[in-house]
């Protein structure tokens, strides 16, 4: 075991009532946006995210004191930006949705992790993605041995439609400035029979991720 991760599951039956719709009225009236469309979107610095095991064969020369590409510079590697959340699925009568709230992870070197975040994926027995992969935003709070997240992720498949043998994987990733890429540090997983409403603690295992 490499560490632990604390999360909780929010299992909800998706039924939208008339009273809920009426509550949205005042909120929608107060939503304003003061920019005209189209508007400029500033470029985001992107980094290389390697697949599990790929970093073992990736070699970089050490940066010299002067010169060399810095993380986030235009010539750094492109990758998916952390924080790629997907919306909740449409409600269906008698169908249950699943929300995962990842609270925190416990690692002995938590304070040394740069830009840590967690990638969540739903895999079948062969390790094939059953839903789009989602990346959590980078954590902005590290305290003692904990990296705090407190973020909700909506699983992109209704609970009743999950296939037998499916598992949810959590990959803890962090940035390595000397090698200029984001690497998987450790991972955790849960099988379907482990999912229940309420808090739970799962074990973290050393990379490489074994789907």
XYZ file of N, CA and C in Angstrom:
633
model
N 0.846 -1.192 0.000
C 0.000 0.000 0.000
C 0.883 1.244 0.000
N 0.532 2.239 -0.793
C 1.330 3.449 -0.956
C 0.793 4.596 -0.104
N -0.496 4.614 0.145
C -1.155 5.667 0.910
C -2.645 5.400 0.910
N -3.435 6.391 1.288
C -4.884 6.229 1.295
C -5.543 7.439 0.649
N -6.759 7.242 0.169
C -7.554 8.321 -0.392
C -8.940 8.252 0.221
N -9.434 9.375 0.684
C -10.760 9.430 1.290
C -11.729 10.060 0.312
N -12.837 9.383 0.073
C -13.863 9.924 -0.811
C -15.229 9.499 -0.295
N -16.260 10.056 -0.871
C -17.622 9.686 -0.498
C -18.467 9.597 -1.753
N -19.503 8.764 -1.687
C -20.393 8.546 -2.826
C -21.763 9.107 -2.510
N -22.298 9.841 -3.475
C -23.636 10.411 -3.346
C -24.516 9.732 -4.389
N -25.351 8.832 -3.944
C -26.215 8.097 -4.853
C -27.588 8.735 -4.834
N -28.050 9.186 -6.003
C -29.300 9.931 -6.064
C -30.201 9.392 -7.162
N -31.496 9.325 -6.854
C -32.490 9.028 -7.871
C -32.821 10.328 -8.579
N -32.760 10.337 -9.899
C -32.917 11.575 -10.656
C -34.384 11.843 -10.988
N -35.022 12.623 -10.115
C -36.407 13.034 -10.338
C -36.488 14.547 -10.152
N -36.799 15.276 -11.204
C -36.886 16.729 -11.165
C -38.346 17.131 -10.962
N -38.613 17.816 -9.842
C -39.976 18.187 -9.488
C -40.253 19.633 -9.903
N -41.549 19.968 -9.978
C -41.954 21.313 -10.356
C -41.430 22.344 -9.361
N -41.408 21.987 -8.087
C -40.917 22.901 -7.065
C -39.453 23.248 -7.294
N -38.668 22.258 -7.795
C -37.249 22.505 -8.070
C -37.072 23.485 -9.220
N -37.933 23.368 -10.244
C -37.834 24.270 -11.390
C -38.172 25.707 -10.989
N -39.161 25.866 -10.090
C -39.551 27.209 -9.652
C -38.416 27.900 -8.905
N -37.577 27.123 -8.203
C -36.472 27.706 -7.455
C -35.392 28.273 -8.374
N -35.346 27.765 -9.611
C -34.320 28.222 -10.543
C -34.616 29.605 -11.118
N -35.881 30.012 -11.101
C -36.277 31.281 -11.705
C -35.481 32.474 -11.211
N -35.463 32.741 -9.907
C -34.711 33.906 -9.401
C -33.220 33.830 -9.705
N -32.665 32.615 -9.712
C -31.230 32.455 -9.973
C -30.901 32.824 -11.410
N -31.721 32.345 -12.345
C -31.485 32.629 -13.760
C -31.608 34.117 -14.062
N -32.526 34.813 -13.376
C -32.710 36.249 -13.616
C -31.495 37.051 -13.184
N -30.750 36.538 -12.208
C -29.613 37.278 -11.673
C -28.303 36.974 -12.387
N -28.337 36.046 -13.349
C -27.116 35.701 -14.080
C -26.862 36.752 -15.148
N -25.686 37.377 -15.087
C -25.313 38.383 -16.088
C -23.919 38.093 -16.596
N -23.656 38.548 -17.808
C -22.324 38.400 -18.384
C -22.038 39.667 -19.170
N -20.998 40.388 -18.780
C -20.776 41.726 -19.306
C -19.834 41.801 -20.504
N -19.529 40.670 -21.122
C -18.665 40.681 -22.296
C -19.475 40.326 -23.534
N -19.134 41.010 -24.630
C -19.813 40.728 -25.882
C -19.178 39.530 -26.568
N -19.986 38.792 -27.262
C -19.506 37.640 -28.008
C -19.244 38.049 -29.463
N -18.163 37.636 -30.131
C -17.116 36.750 -29.570
C -16.119 37.518 -28.726
N -15.430 36.822 -27.820
C -14.427 37.467 -26.994
C -13.152 36.633 -27.036
N -12.035 37.261 -26.705
C -10.738 36.607 -26.778
C -10.597 35.570 -25.669
N -10.022 34.455 -26.019
C -9.706 33.415 -25.032
C -8.197 33.339 -24.926
N -7.681 33.549 -23.736
C -6.241 33.535 -23.566
C -5.709 32.111 -23.666
N -4.547 31.917 -24.304
C -3.981 30.574 -24.412
C -3.590 30.026 -23.056
N -3.783 28.733 -22.862
C -3.456 28.073 -21.601
C -2.181 27.259 -21.790
N -1.275 27.373 -20.844
C -0.053 26.580 -20.919
C -0.370 25.119 -20.666
N 0.055 24.262 -21.568
C -0.254 22.850 -21.475
C 1.013 22.040 -21.264
N 0.841 20.897 -20.645
C 1.994 20.068 -20.335
C 1.787 18.661 -20.865
N 2.888 17.983 -21.021
C 2.849 16.605 -21.492
C 2.378 15.689 -20.381
N 1.329 14.895 -20.645
C 0.851 13.884 -19.707
C 1.129 12.528 -20.325
N 1.941 11.737 -19.659
C 2.351 10.463 -20.208
C 1.444 9.340 -19.736
N 1.272 8.359 -20.587
C 0.500 7.176 -20.226
C 1.274 6.370 -19.190
N 0.566 5.538 -18.401
C 1.263 4.726 -17.400
C 2.380 3.913 -18.028
N 3.579 4.040 -17.469
C 4.715 3.295 -17.975
C 5.525 4.041 -19.008
N 4.931 5.017 -19.659
C 5.629 5.737 -20.721
C 6.790 6.548 -20.164
N 6.615 7.073 -18.935
C 7.675 7.894 -18.371
C 8.935 7.100 -18.080
N 8.814 5.761 -17.972
C 9.975 4.944 -17.673
C 10.983 4.971 -18.816
N 10.516 5.217 -20.043
C 11.386 5.202 -21.211
C 11.593 6.593 -21.793
N 11.161 7.607 -21.065
C 11.244 8.981 -21.567
C 12.473 9.636 -20.983
N 13.331 10.151 -21.831
C 14.575 10.738 -21.368
C 14.651 12.200 -21.760
N 15.119 13.015 -20.801
C 15.343 14.427 -21.057
C 16.734 14.789 -20.566
N 17.357 15.729 -21.248
C 18.595 16.294 -20.736
C 18.236 17.301 -19.660
N 19.057 17.364 -18.644
C 18.810 18.307 -17.558
C 18.897 19.736 -18.085
N 18.015 20.595 -17.589
C 18.045 22.000 -17.995
C 19.360 22.648 -17.579
N 19.891 23.490 -18.437
C 21.052 24.273 -18.066
C 20.589 25.463 -17.243
N 21.542 26.100 -16.575
C 21.171 27.229 -15.725
C 20.505 28.327 -16.523
N 20.934 28.483 -17.771
C 20.323 29.479 -18.636
C 19.879 28.799 -19.910
N 18.699 29.166 -20.356
C 18.184 28.573 -21.585
C 17.390 27.323 -21.276
N 16.860 26.690 -22.324
C 16.065 25.490 -22.148
C 14.608 25.833 -21.999
N 13.735 24.895 -22.355
C 12.293 25.146 -22.299
C 11.811 25.044 -20.871
N 11.034 25.986 -20.459
C 10.437 25.950 -19.133
C 9.044 25.365 -19.217
N 8.596 24.810 -18.094
C 7.225 24.299 -18.043
C 6.271 25.451 -18.269
N 5.330 25.257 -19.195
C 4.349 26.287 -19.460
C 4.759 27.225 -20.566
N 5.981 27.105 -21.085
C 6.404 27.950 -22.194
C 5.774 27.443 -23.475
N 5.759 28.256 -24.560
C 5.077 27.858 -25.793
C 5.583 26.560 -26.392
N 6.869 26.221 -26.118
C 7.397 25.004 -26.731
C 7.321 23.799 -25.805
N 6.613 23.939 -24.677
C 6.406 22.769 -23.833
C 5.359 21.867 -24.469
N 5.252 20.645 -23.987
C 4.426 19.647 -24.640
C 2.938 19.873 -24.393
N 2.122 19.460 -25.359
C 0.678 19.637 -25.268
C 0.033 18.434 -24.604
N -1.029 18.697 -23.863
C -1.750 17.613 -23.195
C -3.117 18.105 -22.779
N -3.937 17.182 -22.249
C -5.246 17.551 -21.752
C -5.098 18.395 -20.497
N -5.866 19.457 -20.396
C -5.773 20.356 -19.247
C -6.558 19.780 -18.076
N -5.970 19.726 -16.875
C -6.713 19.249 -15.700
C -7.965 20.078 -15.470
N -9.002 19.421 -14.969
C -10.259 20.110 -14.701
C -11.290 19.887 -15.787
N -11.181 18.771 -16.515
C -12.118 18.486 -17.610
C -13.340 17.744 -17.078
N -14.176 18.462 -16.331
C -15.374 17.861 -15.783
C -16.472 17.765 -16.834
N -17.295 16.755 -16.710
C -18.435 16.566 -17.592
C -19.722 16.753 -16.790
N -20.809 17.194 -17.436
C -22.054 17.485 -16.710
C -22.773 16.216 -16.280
N -23.741 16.405 -15.423
C -24.556 15.281 -14.962
C -25.405 14.755 -16.111
N -25.603 13.450 -16.139
C -26.417 12.841 -17.183
C -27.879 13.256 -17.038
N -28.606 13.175 -18.138
C -30.026 13.499 -18.095
C -30.758 12.496 -17.216
N -31.755 12.991 -16.522
C -32.503 12.132 -15.612
C -33.433 11.197 -16.368
N -33.609 10.032 -15.805
C -34.532 9.038 -16.335
C -35.311 8.441 -15.174
N -36.599 8.169 -15.349
C -37.396 7.599 -14.255
C -36.807 6.282 -13.755
N -36.646 6.174 -12.443
C -36.172 4.936 -11.847
C -34.691 4.670 -12.032
N -33.941 5.643 -12.543
C -32.515 5.460 -12.786
C -31.720 6.286 -11.771
N -30.604 5.734 -11.305
C -29.812 6.350 -10.243
C -28.506 6.918 -10.786
N -28.184 8.120 -10.344
C -26.910 8.733 -10.717
C -25.896 8.534 -9.592
N -24.628 8.677 -9.937
C -23.562 8.465 -8.962
C -22.592 9.644 -8.999
N -22.448 10.304 -7.871
C -21.499 11.402 -7.720
C -20.395 10.973 -6.767
N -19.148 11.190 -7.173
C -18.003 10.846 -6.334
C -17.380 12.135 -5.829
N -17.301 12.292 -4.531
C -16.621 13.442 -3.938
C -15.270 12.988 -3.391
N -14.210 13.405 -4.051
C -12.870 13.049 -3.599
C -12.414 14.119 -2.617
N -12.216 13.704 -1.376
C -11.903 14.668 -0.328
C -10.407 14.935 -0.214
N -9.611 13.891 -0.008
C -8.185 14.107 0.173
C -7.423 12.796 0.011
N -6.119 12.937 -0.204
C -5.239 11.774 -0.248
C -4.164 11.947 0.813
N -3.669 10.825 1.310
C -2.621 10.835 2.316
C -1.351 10.231 1.719
N -0.292 11.036 1.633
C 0.998 10.599 1.104
C 2.100 11.158 1.995
N 3.151 10.377 2.179
C 4.223 10.833 3.069
C 4.955 12.053 2.513
N 4.970 12.214 1.179
C 5.639 13.366 0.580
C 4.635 14.299 -0.096
N 3.459 14.429 0.489
C 2.387 15.228 -0.111
C 2.830 16.665 -0.374
N 3.607 17.239 0.550
C 4.023 18.622 0.408
C 4.963 18.867 -0.751
N 5.579 17.817 -1.275
C 6.529 17.966 -2.374
C 5.882 17.796 -3.748
N 4.618 17.407 -3.791
C 3.935 17.180 -5.068
C 3.578 18.523 -5.707
N 3.949 18.699 -6.952
C 3.690 19.934 -7.687
C 2.453 19.765 -8.565
N 1.515 20.685 -8.444
C 0.280 20.673 -9.231
C -0.391 19.301 -9.241
N -0.695 18.733 -8.064
C -1.312 17.408 -8.028
C -2.782 17.437 -8.406
N -3.224 16.411 -9.101
C -4.638 16.245 -9.417
C -4.915 14.761 -9.626
N -6.179 14.409 -9.777
C -6.574 13.004 -9.920
C -7.365 12.827 -11.206
N -7.020 11.787 -11.943
C -7.757 11.389 -13.140
C -8.687 10.234 -12.773
N -9.967 10.370 -13.125
C -10.971 9.356 -12.797
C -11.457 8.697 -14.088
N -11.467 7.374 -14.102
C -11.930 6.648 -15.288
C -12.715 5.414 -14.873
N -13.633 5.019 -15.732
C -14.446 3.817 -15.522
C -14.037 2.792 -16.564
N -13.536 1.640 -16.123
C -12.993 0.633 -17.024
C -13.796 -0.668 -16.945
N -13.789 -1.420 -18.061
C -14.382 -2.754 -18.023
C -13.313 -3.768 -17.625
N -13.636 -5.055 -17.706
C -12.710 -6.098 -17.277
C -11.424 -6.121 -18.091
N -11.475 -5.606 -19.321
C -10.300 -5.580 -20.183
C -9.534 -4.264 -20.115
N -9.931 -3.382 -19.192
C -9.251 -2.105 -19.057
C -9.654 -1.079 -20.086
N -10.778 -1.309 -20.775
C -11.264 -0.377 -21.790
C -12.184 0.653 -21.140
N -12.035 1.916 -21.537
C -12.873 2.976 -20.981
C -14.335 2.782 -21.348
N -15.202 2.850 -20.347
C -16.642 2.773 -20.568
C -17.275 4.153 -20.671
N -16.574 5.158 -20.172
C -17.035 6.545 -20.221
C -15.825 7.438 -20.485
N -16.042 8.695 -20.868
C -14.911 9.613 -21.050
C -14.134 9.787 -19.747
N -12.817 9.911 -19.878
C -11.947 10.131 -18.720
C -12.106 11.570 -18.239
N -12.110 11.761 -16.919
C -12.256 13.098 -16.345
C -11.058 13.425 -15.450
N -10.528 14.633 -15.618
C -9.421 15.117 -14.800
C -9.921 16.146 -13.806
N -9.551 15.985 -12.535
C -9.921 16.957 -11.523
C -9.051 18.198 -11.653
N -9.517 19.339 -11.143
C -8.653 20.520 -11.099
C -7.450 20.267 -10.191
N -6.377 20.997 -10.433
C -5.185 20.887 -9.601
C -5.509 21.334 -8.174
N -5.035 20.570 -7.205
C -5.272 20.914 -5.807
C -4.467 22.150 -5.423
N -5.083 23.040 -4.672
C -4.400 24.247 -4.220
C -4.099 24.208 -2.726
N -4.361 23.055 -2.096
C -4.149 22.978 -0.655
C -3.449 21.681 -0.281
N -2.288 21.822 0.341
C -1.542 20.682 0.872
C -1.255 20.960 2.343
N -1.524 19.970 3.163
C -1.407 20.168 4.604
C -0.849 18.912 5.239
N 0.352 19.012 5.825
C 1.022 17.863 6.432
C 1.155 16.735 5.404
N 0.526 15.603 5.670
C 0.621 14.455 4.766
C -0.575 14.372 3.811
N -1.375 15.424 3.735
C -2.600 15.365 2.943
C -2.585 16.353 1.777
N -3.131 15.888 0.654
C -3.451 16.752 -0.470
C -4.971 16.834 -0.518
N -5.522 18.019 -0.332
C -6.972 18.191 -0.254
C -7.546 18.524 -1.625
N -8.725 17.937 -1.927
C -9.409 18.195 -3.186
C -10.831 18.717 -2.956
N -11.658 17.924 -2.257
C -13.060 18.297 -1.996
C -13.785 18.696 -3.278
N -13.742 17.812 -4.249
C -14.331 18.061 -5.559
C -15.286 16.923 -5.904
N -16.427 17.275 -6.514
C -17.408 16.282 -6.945
C -17.219 15.953 -8.426
N -17.303 14.661 -8.753
C -17.246 14.203 -10.141
C -18.487 13.360 -10.425
N -19.159 13.663 -11.523
C -20.351 12.912 -11.915
C -19.938 11.742 -12.808
N -20.197 10.530 -12.354
C -19.901 9.365 -13.175
C -20.798 9.385 -14.411
N -20.229 9.195 -15.584
C -20.957 9.359 -16.835
C -21.684 8.086 -17.286
N -22.221 7.375 -16.338
C -23.044 6.199 -16.626
C -23.954 5.963 -15.436
N -25.239 5.719 -15.698
C -26.156 5.478 -14.592
C -25.796 4.187 -13.864
N -26.052 4.190 -12.575
C -25.642 3.077 -11.726
C -26.208 1.747 -12.212
N -27.444 1.759 -12.644
C -28.095 0.523 -13.085
C -27.536 0.000 -14.413
N -26.804 0.854 -15.146
C -26.293 0.473 -16.461
C -24.813 0.087 -16.449
N -24.232 0.025 -15.250
C -22.829 -0.359 -15.151
C -22.672 -1.848 -15.451
N -21.684 -2.181 -16.245
C -21.480 -3.578 -16.636
C -20.827 -4.371 -15.508
N -21.070 -5.640 -15.498
C -20.492 -6.524 -14.484
C -18.974 -6.549 -14.629
N -18.295 -6.398 -13.510
C -16.842 -6.424 -13.535
C -16.197 -5.073 -13.764
N -16.991 -4.022 -13.921
C -16.431 -2.685 -14.142
C -15.793 -2.165 -12.853
N -14.818 -1.284 -13.011
C -14.138 -0.693 -11.864
C -13.881 0.789 -12.121
N -13.861 1.560 -11.035
C -13.525 2.979 -11.114
C -12.064 3.135 -10.704
N -11.270 3.809 -11.529
C -9.856 4.018 -11.241
C -9.586 5.486 -10.929
N -8.696 5.698 -9.960
C -8.274 7.031 -9.557
C -6.745 7.085 -9.681
N -6.243 7.930 -10.564
C -4.795 8.057 -10.760
C -4.327 9.410 -10.220
N -3.456 9.368 -9.238
C -2.887 10.580 -8.648
C -1.695 11.016 -9.499
N -1.780 12.237 -10.042
C -0.741 12.723 -10.945
C -0.122 14.006 -10.404
N 1.143 14.216 -10.768
C 1.851 15.426 -10.344
C 2.882 15.788 -11.401
N 3.332 17.034 -11.321
C 4.245 17.548 -12.341
C 5.700 17.393 -11.901
N 6.555 16.955 -12.840
C 7.988 16.813 -12.583
C 8.738 17.900 -13.364
N 9.167 18.958 -12.691
C 9.774 20.079 -13.416
C 11.082 19.739 -14.115
N 11.895 18.863 -13.542
C 13.177 18.541 -14.171
C 12.996 17.805 -15.493
N 11.944 16.991 -15.557
C 11.696 16.233 -16.788
C 10.594 16.850 -17.635
N 9.923 17.861 -17.068
C 8.922 18.626 -17.794
C 7.760 17.780 -18.305
N 7.260 16.883 -17.488
C 6.023 16.194 -17.833
C 5.252 15.833 -16.577
N 3.970 15.563 -16.762
C 3.106 15.144 -15.663
C 3.072 13.625 -15.605
N 3.324 13.085 -14.445
C 3.466 11.639 -14.278
C 2.471 11.103 -13.263
N 2.106 9.842 -13.419
C 1.264 9.160 -12.434
C 2.128 8.695 -11.278
N 1.783 9.131 -10.082
C 2.551 8.762 -8.895
C 2.022 7.484 -8.249
N 0.695 7.369 -8.185
C 0.069 6.198 -7.577
C -1.375 6.123 -8.057
N -2.062 5.045 -7.703
C -3.435 4.877 -8.169
C -4.256 4.092 -7.156
N -5.557 4.174 -7.315
C -6.497 3.401 -6.506
C -7.619 2.940 -7.423
N -8.371 1.949 -6.975
C -9.513 1.495 -7.769
C -10.590 0.931 -6.860
N -11.809 0.925 -7.379
C -12.945 0.364 -6.651
C -13.794 -0.458 -7.598
N -14.211 -1.619 -7.131
C -15.120 -2.449 -7.909
C -16.564 -2.077 -7.570
N -17.483 -2.496 -8.412
C -18.873 -2.064 -8.277
C -19.500 -2.479 -6.954
N -19.126 -3.640 -6.423
C -19.748 -4.080 -5.176
C -19.235 -3.294 -3.958
N -18.225 -2.446 -4.153
C -17.718 -1.618 -3.062
C -18.424 -0.270 -2.982
N -19.217 0.046 -4.001
C -19.850 1.362 -4.057
C -21.110 1.391 -3.212
N -21.174 2.352 -2.315
C -22.358 2.566 -1.492
C -22.355 4.023 -1.047
N -23.519 4.523 -0.710
C -23.630 5.921 -0.283
C -22.849 6.145 1.004
N -22.150 7.289 1.071
C -21.417 7.613 2.279
C -19.910 7.591 2.075
N -19.156 7.924 3.139
C -17.693 8.026 3.040
C -17.020 6.662 2.975
N -15.848 6.637 2.345
C -15.068 5.406 2.244
C -13.600 5.780 2.071
N -12.717 4.922 2.555
C -11.276 5.110 2.397
C -10.748 3.983 1.523
N -9.985 4.326 0.486
C -9.430 3.313 -0.415
C -7.912 3.399 -0.399
N -7.265 2.287 -0.686
C -5.808 2.211 -0.674
C -5.226 2.776 -1.969
N -4.071 3.406 -1.837
C -3.314 3.875 -2.989
C -2.138 2.928 -3.222
N -1.919 2.569 -4.485
C -0.838 1.674 -4.853
C 0.168 2.379 -5.747
N 1.434 1.968 -5.659
C 2.477 2.559 -6.480
C 2.202 2.318 -7.959
N 2.631 3.291 -8.805
C 2.564 3.082 -10.237
C 3.448 1.874 -10.593
N 3.206 1.239 -11.680
C 2.405 1.660 -12.816
C 0.959 1.238 -12.625
N 0.008 2.029 -13.172
C -1.398 1.700 -13.018
C -1.713 0.411 -13.751
N -2.364 -0.511 -13.042
C -2.729 -1.806 -13.614
C -4.240 -1.851 -13.792
N -4.687 -1.561 -15.022
C -6.118 -1.567 -15.292
C -6.668 -2.988 -15.413
